[in-house]
PDB file of C-alpha atoms in Angstrom:
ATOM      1  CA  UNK A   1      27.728 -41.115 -16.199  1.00 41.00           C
ATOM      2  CA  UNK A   2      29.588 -38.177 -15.944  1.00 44.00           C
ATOM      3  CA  UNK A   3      28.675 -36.224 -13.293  1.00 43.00           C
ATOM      4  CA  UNK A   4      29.554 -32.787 -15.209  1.00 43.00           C
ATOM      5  CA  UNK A   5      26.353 -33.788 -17.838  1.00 42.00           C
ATOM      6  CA  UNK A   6      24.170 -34.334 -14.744  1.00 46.00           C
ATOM      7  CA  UNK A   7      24.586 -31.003 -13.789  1.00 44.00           C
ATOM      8  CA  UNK A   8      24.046 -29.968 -17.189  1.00 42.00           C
ATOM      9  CA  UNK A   9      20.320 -32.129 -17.263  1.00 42.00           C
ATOM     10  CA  UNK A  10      19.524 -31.082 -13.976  1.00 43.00           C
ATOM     11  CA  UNK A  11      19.995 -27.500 -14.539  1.00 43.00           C
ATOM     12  CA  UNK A  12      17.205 -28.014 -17.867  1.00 43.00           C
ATOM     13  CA  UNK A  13      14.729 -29.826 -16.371  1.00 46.00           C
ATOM     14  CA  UNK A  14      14.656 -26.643 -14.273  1.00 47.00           C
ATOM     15  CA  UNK A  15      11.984 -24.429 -16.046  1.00 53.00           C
ATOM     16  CA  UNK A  16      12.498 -20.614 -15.763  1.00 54.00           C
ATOM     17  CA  UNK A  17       9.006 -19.724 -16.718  1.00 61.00           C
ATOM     18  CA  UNK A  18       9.616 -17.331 -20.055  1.00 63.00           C
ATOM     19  CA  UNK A  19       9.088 -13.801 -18.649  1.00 58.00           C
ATOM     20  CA  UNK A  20      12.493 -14.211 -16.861  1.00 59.00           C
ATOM     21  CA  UNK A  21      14.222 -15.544 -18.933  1.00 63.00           C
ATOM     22  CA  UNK A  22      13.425 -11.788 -20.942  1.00 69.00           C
ATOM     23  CA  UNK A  23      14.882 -10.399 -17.819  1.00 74.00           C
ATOM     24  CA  UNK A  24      11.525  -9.239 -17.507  1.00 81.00           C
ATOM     25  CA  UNK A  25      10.888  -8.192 -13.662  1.00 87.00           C
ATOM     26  CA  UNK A  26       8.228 -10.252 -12.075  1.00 89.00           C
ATOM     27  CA  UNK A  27       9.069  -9.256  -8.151  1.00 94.00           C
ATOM     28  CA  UNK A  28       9.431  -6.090  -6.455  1.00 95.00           C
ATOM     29  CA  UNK A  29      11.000  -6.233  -2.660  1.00 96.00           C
ATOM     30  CA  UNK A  30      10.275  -2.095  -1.618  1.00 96.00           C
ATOM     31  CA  UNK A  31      12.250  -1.343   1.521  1.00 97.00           C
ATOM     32  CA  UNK A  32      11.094   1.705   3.166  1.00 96.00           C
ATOM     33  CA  UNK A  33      13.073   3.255   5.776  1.00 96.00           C
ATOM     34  CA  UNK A  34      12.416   6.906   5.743  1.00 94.00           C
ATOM     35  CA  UNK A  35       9.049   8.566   7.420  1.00 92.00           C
ATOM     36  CA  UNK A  36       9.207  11.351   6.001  1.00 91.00           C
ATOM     37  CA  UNK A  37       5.503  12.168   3.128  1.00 89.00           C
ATOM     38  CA  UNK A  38       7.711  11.892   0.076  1.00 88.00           C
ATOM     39  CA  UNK A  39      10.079   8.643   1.043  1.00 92.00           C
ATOM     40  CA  UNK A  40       6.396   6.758   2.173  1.00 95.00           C
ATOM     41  CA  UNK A  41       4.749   7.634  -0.935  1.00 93.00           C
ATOM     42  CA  UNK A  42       7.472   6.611  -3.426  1.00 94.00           C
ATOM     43  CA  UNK A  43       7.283   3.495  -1.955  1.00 96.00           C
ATOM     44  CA  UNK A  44       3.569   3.192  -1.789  1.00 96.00           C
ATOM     45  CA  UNK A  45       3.589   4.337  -5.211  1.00 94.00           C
ATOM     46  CA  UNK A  46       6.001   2.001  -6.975  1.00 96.00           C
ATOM     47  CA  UNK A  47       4.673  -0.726  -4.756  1.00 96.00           C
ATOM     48  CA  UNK A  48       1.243   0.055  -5.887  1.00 94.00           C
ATOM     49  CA  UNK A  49       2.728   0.624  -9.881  1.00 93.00           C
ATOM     50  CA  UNK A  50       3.809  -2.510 -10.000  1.00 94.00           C
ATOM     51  CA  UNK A  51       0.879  -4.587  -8.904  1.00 95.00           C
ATOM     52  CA  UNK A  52      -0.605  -2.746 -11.356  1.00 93.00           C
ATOM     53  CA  UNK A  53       1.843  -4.028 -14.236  1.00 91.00           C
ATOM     54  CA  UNK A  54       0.970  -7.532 -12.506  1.00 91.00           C
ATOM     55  CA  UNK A  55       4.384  -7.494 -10.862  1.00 93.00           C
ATOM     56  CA  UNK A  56       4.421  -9.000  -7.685  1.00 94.00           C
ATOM     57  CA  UNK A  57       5.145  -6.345  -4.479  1.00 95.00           C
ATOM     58  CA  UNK A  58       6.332  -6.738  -0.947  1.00 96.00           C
ATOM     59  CA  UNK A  59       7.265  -3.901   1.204  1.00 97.00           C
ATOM     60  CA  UNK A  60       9.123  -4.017   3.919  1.00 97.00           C
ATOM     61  CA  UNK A  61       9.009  -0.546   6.646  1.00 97.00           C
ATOM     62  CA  UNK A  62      12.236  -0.307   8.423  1.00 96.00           C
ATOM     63  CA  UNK A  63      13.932   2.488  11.054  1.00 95.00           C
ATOM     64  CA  UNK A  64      11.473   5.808  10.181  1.00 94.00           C
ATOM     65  CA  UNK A  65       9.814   4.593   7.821  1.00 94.00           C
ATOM     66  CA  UNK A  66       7.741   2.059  10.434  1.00 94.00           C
ATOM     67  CA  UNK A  67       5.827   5.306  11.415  1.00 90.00           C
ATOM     68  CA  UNK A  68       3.759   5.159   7.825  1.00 92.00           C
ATOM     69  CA  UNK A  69       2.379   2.010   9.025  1.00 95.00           C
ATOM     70  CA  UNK A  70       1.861   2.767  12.593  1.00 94.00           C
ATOM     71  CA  UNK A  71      -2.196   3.638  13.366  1.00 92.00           C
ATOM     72  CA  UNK A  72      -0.985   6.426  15.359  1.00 90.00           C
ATOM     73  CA  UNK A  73       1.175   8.516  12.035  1.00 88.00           C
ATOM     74  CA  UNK A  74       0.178   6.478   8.694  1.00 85.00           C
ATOM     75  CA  UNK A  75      -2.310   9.293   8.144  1.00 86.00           C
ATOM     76  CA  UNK A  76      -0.590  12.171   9.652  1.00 84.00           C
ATOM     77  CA  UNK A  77       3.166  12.111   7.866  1.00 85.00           C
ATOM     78  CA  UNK A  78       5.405  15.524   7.550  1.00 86.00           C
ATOM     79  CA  UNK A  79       7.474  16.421   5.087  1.00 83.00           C
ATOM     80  CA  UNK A  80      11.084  17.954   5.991  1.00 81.00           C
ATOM     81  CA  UNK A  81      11.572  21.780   5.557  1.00 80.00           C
ATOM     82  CA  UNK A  82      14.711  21.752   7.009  1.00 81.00           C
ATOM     83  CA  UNK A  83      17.807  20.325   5.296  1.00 78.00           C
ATOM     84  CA  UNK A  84      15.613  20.143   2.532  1.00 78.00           C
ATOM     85  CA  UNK A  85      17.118  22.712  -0.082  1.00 77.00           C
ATOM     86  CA  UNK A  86      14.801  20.983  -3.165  1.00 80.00           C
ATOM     87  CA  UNK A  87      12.079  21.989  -0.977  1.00 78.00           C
ATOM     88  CA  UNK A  88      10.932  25.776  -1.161  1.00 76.00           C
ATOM     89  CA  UNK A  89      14.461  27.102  -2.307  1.00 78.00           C
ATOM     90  CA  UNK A  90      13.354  30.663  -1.711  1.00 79.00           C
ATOM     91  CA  UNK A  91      12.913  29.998   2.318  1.00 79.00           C
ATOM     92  CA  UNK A  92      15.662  30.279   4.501  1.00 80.00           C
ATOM     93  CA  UNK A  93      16.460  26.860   6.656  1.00 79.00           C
ATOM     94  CA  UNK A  94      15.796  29.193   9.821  1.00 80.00           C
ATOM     95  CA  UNK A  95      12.382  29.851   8.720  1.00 80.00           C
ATOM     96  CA  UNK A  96      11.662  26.368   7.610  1.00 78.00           C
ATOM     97  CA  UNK A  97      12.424  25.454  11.221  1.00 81.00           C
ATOM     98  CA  UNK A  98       9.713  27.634  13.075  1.00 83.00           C
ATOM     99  CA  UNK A  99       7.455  25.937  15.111  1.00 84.00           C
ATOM    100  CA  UNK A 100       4.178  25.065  12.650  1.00 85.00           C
ATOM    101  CA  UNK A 101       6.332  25.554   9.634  1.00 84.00           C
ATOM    102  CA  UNK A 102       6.818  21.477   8.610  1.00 85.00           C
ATOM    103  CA  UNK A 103       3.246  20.726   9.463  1.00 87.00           C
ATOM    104  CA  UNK A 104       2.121  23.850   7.639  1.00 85.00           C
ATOM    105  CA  UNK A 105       4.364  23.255   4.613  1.00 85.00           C
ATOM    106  CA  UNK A 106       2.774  19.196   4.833  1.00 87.00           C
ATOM    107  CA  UNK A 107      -0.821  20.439   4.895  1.00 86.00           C
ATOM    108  CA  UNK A 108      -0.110  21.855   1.714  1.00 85.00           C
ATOM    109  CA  UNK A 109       1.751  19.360  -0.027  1.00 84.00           C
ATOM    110  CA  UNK A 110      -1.241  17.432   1.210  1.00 84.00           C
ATOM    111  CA  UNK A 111      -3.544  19.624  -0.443  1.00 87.00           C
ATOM    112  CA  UNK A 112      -1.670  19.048  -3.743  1.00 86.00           C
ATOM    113  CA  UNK A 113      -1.607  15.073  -3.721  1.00 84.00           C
ATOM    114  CA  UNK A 114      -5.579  15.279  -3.209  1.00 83.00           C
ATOM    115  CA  UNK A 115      -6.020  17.332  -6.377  1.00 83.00           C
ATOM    116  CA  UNK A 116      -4.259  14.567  -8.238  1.00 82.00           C
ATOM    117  CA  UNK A 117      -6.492  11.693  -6.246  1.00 79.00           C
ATOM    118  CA  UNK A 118      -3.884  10.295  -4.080  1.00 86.00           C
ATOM    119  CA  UNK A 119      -4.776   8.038  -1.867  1.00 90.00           C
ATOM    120  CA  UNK A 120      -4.105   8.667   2.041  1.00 90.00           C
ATOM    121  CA  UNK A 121      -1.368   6.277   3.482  1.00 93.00           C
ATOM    122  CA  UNK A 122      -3.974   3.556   4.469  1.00 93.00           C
ATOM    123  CA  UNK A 123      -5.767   3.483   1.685  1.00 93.00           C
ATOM    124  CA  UNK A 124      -3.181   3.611  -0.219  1.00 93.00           C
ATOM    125  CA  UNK A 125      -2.113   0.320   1.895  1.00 95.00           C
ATOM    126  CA  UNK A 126      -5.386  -1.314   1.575  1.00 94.00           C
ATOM    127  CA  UNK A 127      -4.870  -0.892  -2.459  1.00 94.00           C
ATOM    128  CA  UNK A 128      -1.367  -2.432  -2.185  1.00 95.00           C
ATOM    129  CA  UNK A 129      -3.324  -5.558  -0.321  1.00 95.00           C
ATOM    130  CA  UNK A 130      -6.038  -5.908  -2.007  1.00 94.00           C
ATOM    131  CA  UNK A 131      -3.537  -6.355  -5.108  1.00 94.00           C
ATOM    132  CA  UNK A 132      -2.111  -9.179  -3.352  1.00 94.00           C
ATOM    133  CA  UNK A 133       1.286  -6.810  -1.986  1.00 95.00           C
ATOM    134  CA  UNK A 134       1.949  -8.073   1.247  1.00 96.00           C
ATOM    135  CA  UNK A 135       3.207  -5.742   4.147  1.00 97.00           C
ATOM    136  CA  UNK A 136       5.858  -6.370   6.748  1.00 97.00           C
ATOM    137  CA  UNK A 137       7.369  -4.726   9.273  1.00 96.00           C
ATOM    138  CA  UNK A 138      10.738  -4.759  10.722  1.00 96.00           C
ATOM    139  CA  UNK A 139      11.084  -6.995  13.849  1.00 95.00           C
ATOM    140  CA  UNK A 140      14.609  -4.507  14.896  1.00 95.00           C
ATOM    141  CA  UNK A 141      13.348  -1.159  14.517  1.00 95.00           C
ATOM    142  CA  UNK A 142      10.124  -2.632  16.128  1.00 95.00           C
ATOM    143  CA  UNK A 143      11.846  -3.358  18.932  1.00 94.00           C
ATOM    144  CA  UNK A 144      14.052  -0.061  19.288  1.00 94.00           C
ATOM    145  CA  UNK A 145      10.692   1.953  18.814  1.00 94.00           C
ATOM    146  CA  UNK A 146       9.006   0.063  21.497  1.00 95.00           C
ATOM    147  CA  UNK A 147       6.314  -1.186  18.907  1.00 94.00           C
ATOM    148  CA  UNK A 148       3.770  -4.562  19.337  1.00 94.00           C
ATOM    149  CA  UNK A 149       1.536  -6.097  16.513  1.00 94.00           C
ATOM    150  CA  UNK A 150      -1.126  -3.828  17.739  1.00 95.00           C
ATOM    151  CA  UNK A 151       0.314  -0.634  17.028  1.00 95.00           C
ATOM    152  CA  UNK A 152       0.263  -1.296  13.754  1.00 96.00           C
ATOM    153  CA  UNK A 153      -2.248  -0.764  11.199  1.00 95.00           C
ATOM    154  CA  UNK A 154      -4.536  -3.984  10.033  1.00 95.00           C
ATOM    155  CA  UNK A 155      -2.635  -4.494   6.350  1.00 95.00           C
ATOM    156  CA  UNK A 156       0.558  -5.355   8.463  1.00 96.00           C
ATOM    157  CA  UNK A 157       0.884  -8.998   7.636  1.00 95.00           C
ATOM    158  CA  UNK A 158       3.683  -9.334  10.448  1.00 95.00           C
ATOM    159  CA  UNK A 159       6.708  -8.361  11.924  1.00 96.00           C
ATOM    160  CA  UNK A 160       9.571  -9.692  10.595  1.00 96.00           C
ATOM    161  CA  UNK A 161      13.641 -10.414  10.669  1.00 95.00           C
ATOM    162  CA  UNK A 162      15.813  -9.638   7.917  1.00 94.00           C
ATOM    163  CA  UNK A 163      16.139 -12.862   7.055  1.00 94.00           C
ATOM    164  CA  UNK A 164      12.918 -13.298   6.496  1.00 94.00           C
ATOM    165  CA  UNK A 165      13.154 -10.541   4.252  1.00 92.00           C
ATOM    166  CA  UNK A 166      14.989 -11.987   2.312  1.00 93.00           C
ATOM    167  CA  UNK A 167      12.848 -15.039   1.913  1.00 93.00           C
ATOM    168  CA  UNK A 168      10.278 -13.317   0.083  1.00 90.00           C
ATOM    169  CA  UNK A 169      12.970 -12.363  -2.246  1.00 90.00           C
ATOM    170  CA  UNK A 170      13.183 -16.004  -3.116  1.00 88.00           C
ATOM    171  CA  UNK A 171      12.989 -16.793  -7.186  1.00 83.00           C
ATOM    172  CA  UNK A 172      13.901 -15.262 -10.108  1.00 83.00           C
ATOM    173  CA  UNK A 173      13.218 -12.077 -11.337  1.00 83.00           C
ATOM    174  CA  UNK A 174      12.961 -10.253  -7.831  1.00 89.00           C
ATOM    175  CA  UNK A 175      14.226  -6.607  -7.452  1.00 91.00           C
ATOM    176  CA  UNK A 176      15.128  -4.980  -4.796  1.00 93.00           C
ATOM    177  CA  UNK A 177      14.158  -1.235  -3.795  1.00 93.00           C
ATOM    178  CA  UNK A 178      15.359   0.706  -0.942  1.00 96.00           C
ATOM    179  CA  UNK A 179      13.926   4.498   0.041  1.00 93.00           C
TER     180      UNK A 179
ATOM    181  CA  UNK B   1       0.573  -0.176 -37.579  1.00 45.00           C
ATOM    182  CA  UNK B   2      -0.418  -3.168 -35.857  1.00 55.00           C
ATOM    183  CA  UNK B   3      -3.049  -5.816 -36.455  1.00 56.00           C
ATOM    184  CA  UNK B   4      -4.731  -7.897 -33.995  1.00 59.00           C
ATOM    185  CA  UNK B   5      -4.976 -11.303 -35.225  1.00 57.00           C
ATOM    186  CA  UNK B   6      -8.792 -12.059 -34.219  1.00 59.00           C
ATOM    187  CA  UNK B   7     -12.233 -13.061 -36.172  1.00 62.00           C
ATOM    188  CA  UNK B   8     -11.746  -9.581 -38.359  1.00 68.00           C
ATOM    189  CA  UNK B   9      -8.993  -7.457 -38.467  1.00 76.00           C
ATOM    190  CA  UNK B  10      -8.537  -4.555 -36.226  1.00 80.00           C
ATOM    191  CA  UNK B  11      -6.518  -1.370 -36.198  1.00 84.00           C
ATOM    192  CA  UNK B  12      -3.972  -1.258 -32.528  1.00 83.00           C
ATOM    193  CA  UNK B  13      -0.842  -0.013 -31.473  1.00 86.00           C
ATOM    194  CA  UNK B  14       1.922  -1.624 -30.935  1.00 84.00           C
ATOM    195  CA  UNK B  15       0.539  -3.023 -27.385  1.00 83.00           C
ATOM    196  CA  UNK B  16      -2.353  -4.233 -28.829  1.00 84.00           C
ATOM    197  CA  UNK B  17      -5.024  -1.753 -27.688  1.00 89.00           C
ATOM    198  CA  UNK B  18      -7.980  -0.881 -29.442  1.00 86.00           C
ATOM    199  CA  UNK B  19      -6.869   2.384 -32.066  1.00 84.00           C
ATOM    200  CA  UNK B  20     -10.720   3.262 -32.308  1.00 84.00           C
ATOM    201  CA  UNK B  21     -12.966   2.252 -29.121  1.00 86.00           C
ATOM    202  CA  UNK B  22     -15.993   2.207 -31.485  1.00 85.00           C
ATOM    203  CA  UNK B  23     -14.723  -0.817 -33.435  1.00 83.00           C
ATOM    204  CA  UNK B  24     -15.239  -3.040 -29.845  1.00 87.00           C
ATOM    205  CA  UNK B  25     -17.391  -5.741 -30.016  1.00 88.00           C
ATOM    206  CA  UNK B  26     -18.570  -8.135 -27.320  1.00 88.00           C
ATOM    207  CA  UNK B  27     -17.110 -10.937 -29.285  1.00 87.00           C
ATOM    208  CA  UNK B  28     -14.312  -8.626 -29.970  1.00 87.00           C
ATOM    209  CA  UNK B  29     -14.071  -8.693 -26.084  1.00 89.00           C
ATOM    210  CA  UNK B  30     -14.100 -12.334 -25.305  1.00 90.00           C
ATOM    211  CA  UNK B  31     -11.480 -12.851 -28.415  1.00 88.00           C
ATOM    212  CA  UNK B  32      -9.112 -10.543 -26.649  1.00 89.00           C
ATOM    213  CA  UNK B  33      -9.611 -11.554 -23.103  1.00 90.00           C
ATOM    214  CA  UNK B  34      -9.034 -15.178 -24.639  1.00 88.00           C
ATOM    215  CA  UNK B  35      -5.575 -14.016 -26.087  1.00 86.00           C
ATOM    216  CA  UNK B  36      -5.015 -13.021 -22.308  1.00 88.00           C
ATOM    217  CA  UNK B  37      -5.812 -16.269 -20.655  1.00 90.00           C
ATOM    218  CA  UNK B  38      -9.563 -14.511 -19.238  1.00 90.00           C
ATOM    219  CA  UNK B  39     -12.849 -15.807 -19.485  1.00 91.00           C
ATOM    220  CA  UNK B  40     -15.378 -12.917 -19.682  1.00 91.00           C
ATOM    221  CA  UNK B  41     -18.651 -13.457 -17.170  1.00 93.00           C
ATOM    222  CA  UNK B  42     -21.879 -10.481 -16.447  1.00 92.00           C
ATOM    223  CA  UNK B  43     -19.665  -9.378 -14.016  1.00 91.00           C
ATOM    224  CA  UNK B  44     -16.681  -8.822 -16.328  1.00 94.00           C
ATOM    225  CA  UNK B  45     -18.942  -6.987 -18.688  1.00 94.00           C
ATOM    226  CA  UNK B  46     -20.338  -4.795 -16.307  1.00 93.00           C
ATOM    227  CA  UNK B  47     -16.828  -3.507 -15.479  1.00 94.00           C
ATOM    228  CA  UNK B  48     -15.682  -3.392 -19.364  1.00 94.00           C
ATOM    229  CA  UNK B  49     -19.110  -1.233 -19.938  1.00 93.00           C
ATOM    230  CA  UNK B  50     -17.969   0.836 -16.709  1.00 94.00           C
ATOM    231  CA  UNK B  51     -14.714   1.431 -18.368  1.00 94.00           C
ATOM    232  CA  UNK B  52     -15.948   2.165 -21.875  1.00 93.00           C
ATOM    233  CA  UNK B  53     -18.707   4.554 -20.273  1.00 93.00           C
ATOM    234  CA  UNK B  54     -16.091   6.747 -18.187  1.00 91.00           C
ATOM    235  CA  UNK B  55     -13.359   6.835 -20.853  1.00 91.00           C
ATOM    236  CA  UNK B  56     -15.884   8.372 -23.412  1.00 90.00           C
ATOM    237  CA  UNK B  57     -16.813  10.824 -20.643  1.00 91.00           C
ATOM    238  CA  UNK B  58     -12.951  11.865 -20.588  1.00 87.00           C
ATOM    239  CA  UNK B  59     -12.510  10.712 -17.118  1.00 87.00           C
ATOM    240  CA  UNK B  60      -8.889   9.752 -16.281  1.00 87.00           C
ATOM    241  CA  UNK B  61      -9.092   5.756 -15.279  1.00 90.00           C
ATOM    242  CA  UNK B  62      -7.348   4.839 -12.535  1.00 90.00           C
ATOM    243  CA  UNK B  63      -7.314   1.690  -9.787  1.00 91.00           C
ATOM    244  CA  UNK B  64      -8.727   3.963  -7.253  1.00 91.00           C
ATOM    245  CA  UNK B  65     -11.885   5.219  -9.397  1.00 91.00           C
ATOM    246  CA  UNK B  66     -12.701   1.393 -10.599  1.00 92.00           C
ATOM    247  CA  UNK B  67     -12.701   0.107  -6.597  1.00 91.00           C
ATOM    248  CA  UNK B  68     -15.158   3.163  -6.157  1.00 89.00           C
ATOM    249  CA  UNK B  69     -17.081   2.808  -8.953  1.00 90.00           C
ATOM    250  CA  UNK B  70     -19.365   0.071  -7.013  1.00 90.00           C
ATOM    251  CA  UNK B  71     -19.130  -2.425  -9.217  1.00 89.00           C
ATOM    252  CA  UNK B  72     -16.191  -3.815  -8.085  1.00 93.00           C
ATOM    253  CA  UNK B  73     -13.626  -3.444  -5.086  1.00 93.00           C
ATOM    254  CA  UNK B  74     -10.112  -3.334  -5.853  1.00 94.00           C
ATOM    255  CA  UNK B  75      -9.571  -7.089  -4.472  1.00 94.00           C
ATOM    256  CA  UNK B  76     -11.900  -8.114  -6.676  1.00 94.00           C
ATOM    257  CA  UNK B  77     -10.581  -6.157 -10.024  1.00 95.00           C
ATOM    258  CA  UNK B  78      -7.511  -7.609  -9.947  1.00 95.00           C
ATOM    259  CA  UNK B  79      -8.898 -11.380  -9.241  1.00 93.00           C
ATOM    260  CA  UNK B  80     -11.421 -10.706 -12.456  1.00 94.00           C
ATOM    261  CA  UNK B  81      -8.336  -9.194 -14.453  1.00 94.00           C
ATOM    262  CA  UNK B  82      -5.470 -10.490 -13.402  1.00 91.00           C
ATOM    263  CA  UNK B  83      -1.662  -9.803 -14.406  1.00 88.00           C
ATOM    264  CA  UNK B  84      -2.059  -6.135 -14.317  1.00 91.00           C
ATOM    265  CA  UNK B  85      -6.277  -5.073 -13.832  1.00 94.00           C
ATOM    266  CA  UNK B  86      -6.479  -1.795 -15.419  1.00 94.00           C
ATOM    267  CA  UNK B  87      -4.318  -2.476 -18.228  1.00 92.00           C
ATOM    268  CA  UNK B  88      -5.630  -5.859 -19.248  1.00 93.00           C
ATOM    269  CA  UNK B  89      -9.327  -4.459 -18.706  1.00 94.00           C
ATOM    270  CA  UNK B  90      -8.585  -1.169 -21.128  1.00 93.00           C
ATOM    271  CA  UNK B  91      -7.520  -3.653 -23.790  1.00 92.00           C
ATOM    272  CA  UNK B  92     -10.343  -5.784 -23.093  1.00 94.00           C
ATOM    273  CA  UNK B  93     -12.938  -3.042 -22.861  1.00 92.00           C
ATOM    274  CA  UNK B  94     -10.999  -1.677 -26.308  1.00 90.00           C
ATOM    275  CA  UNK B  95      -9.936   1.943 -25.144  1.00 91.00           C
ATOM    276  CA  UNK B  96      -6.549   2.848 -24.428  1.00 90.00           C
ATOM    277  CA  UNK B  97      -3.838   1.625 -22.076  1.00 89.00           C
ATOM    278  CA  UNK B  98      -4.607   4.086 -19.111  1.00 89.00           C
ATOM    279  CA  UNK B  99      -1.936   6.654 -18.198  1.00 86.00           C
ATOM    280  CA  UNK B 100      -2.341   6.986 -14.507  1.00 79.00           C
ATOM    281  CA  UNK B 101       0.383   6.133 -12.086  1.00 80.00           C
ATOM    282  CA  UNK B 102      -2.522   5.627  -9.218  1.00 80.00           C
TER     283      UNK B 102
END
């Protein structure tokens, strides 16, 4: 037989279930690698948006961003008032940088995410779990931060190369997001 | 306009929720939940009545308000409704397709 049509049968007998074949996205990989308020919630939030949709979410926490899911900071995040220019436009960068200002300026922004019933950083973790989102954390920028298994809050599923990253890309239909 | 194909005809938009919460049925609800692979149990109900209760009351549905609502926990939401919870309960319970983000 020609070996040309084997490929060909093989390649059928392969079934791409029908919501990718739509190009519909049935995978989310969320790579967070900023710890700043805003970078961990966008992250949190699309992670969380998407199990809602019943798309399947991983996130990864990377460099920075492995302070959201440390039990020391995931409840405690700033937001950046300096080099920030979106951010209070009308305050000078020298102001922004006075001692109290960030964690002033982050109580507030706090204030504002509670009024619209958003979750803190661990619950917002324990949603993303119980949805079936699993949670990894980066086995390098563990390392350089001097960070074990313990340090880390409970949802942490592990810590984990970049390879194996990659792995639970595996399959069809998997996007990849990086904040 | 759209149709829903079921034991009577019913008014939806075009994702197939409910266009009038008041035409829901029980049967309606196990027809629909059918259409979505679900098999309705007490437990199901209790949520869908949850739902139905809160949405005439104006509150904005959300994930969050369902795991509190102590009926349910979130794990267990999305196991009863699963492929998306909220959305595949509002079209279930016959209300609209929640707007929140949460």
């Amino acid at each position: 037989m020609n070996p040309t049509i084997d490929k060909t049968e093989s390649i059928e007998k392969v079934s791409i279930p029908e919501l990718e074949k739509k190009g519909r996205i049935t995978k989310v990989v969320i790579i967070v690698s900023k710890g700043t308020l805003e970078s961990v919630y966008a992250g949190l939030v699309l992670a969380n948006g998407a199990l809602m949709e019943g798309i399947q979410a991983d996130m990864f926490f990377t460099f920075f961003g492995l302070q959201a899911v440390t039990k020391a900071h995931a409840d405690h995040l700033h937001t950046g008032t300096v080099g920030n220019p979106a951010f209070m436009p009308a305050i000078p960068t020298l102001v922004a940088g006075l001692p109290g200002f960030e964690a002033f300026a982050s109580y507030m922004m706090r204030k504002e995410m509670d009024k619209l019933d958003m979750p803190h950083v661990t619950e917002f973790l324990q949603m993303i779990e119980a949805g079936g989102g699993e949670i990894y954390a980066c086995k390098l920028a563990a390392d350089m931060f001097h960070l074990k298994k313990e340090d880390f809050v409970d949802e942490v599923k592990d810590i984990i190369t970049v390879g194996d990253m990659y792995a639970l890309a595996e399959g069809e239909g998997t996007h990849f997001i990086f904040i | 306009m759209e149709t829903m194909t079921l034991s009577k005809p019913i008014e939806t938009d075009a994702n197939g929720y409910l266009k009038d919460p008041n035409q829901w049925t029980p049967e309606l609800a196990h027809e629909i939940a059918n259409s979505l692979h679900i098999t309705l149990t007490d437990k199901h109900f209790e949520v869908l009545n949850w739902l139905r209760t809160k949405h005439a009351e104006g509150v904005a549905l959300s994930i969050r308000k369902v795991g509190n609502s102590g009926i349910v926990d979130i794990k267990q939401f999305y196991q009863l409704f699963p492929g998306g919870p909220l959305k595949n309960a509002a079209k279930i319970a016959g209300i609209p397709k929640p707007v929140s983000c949460i």
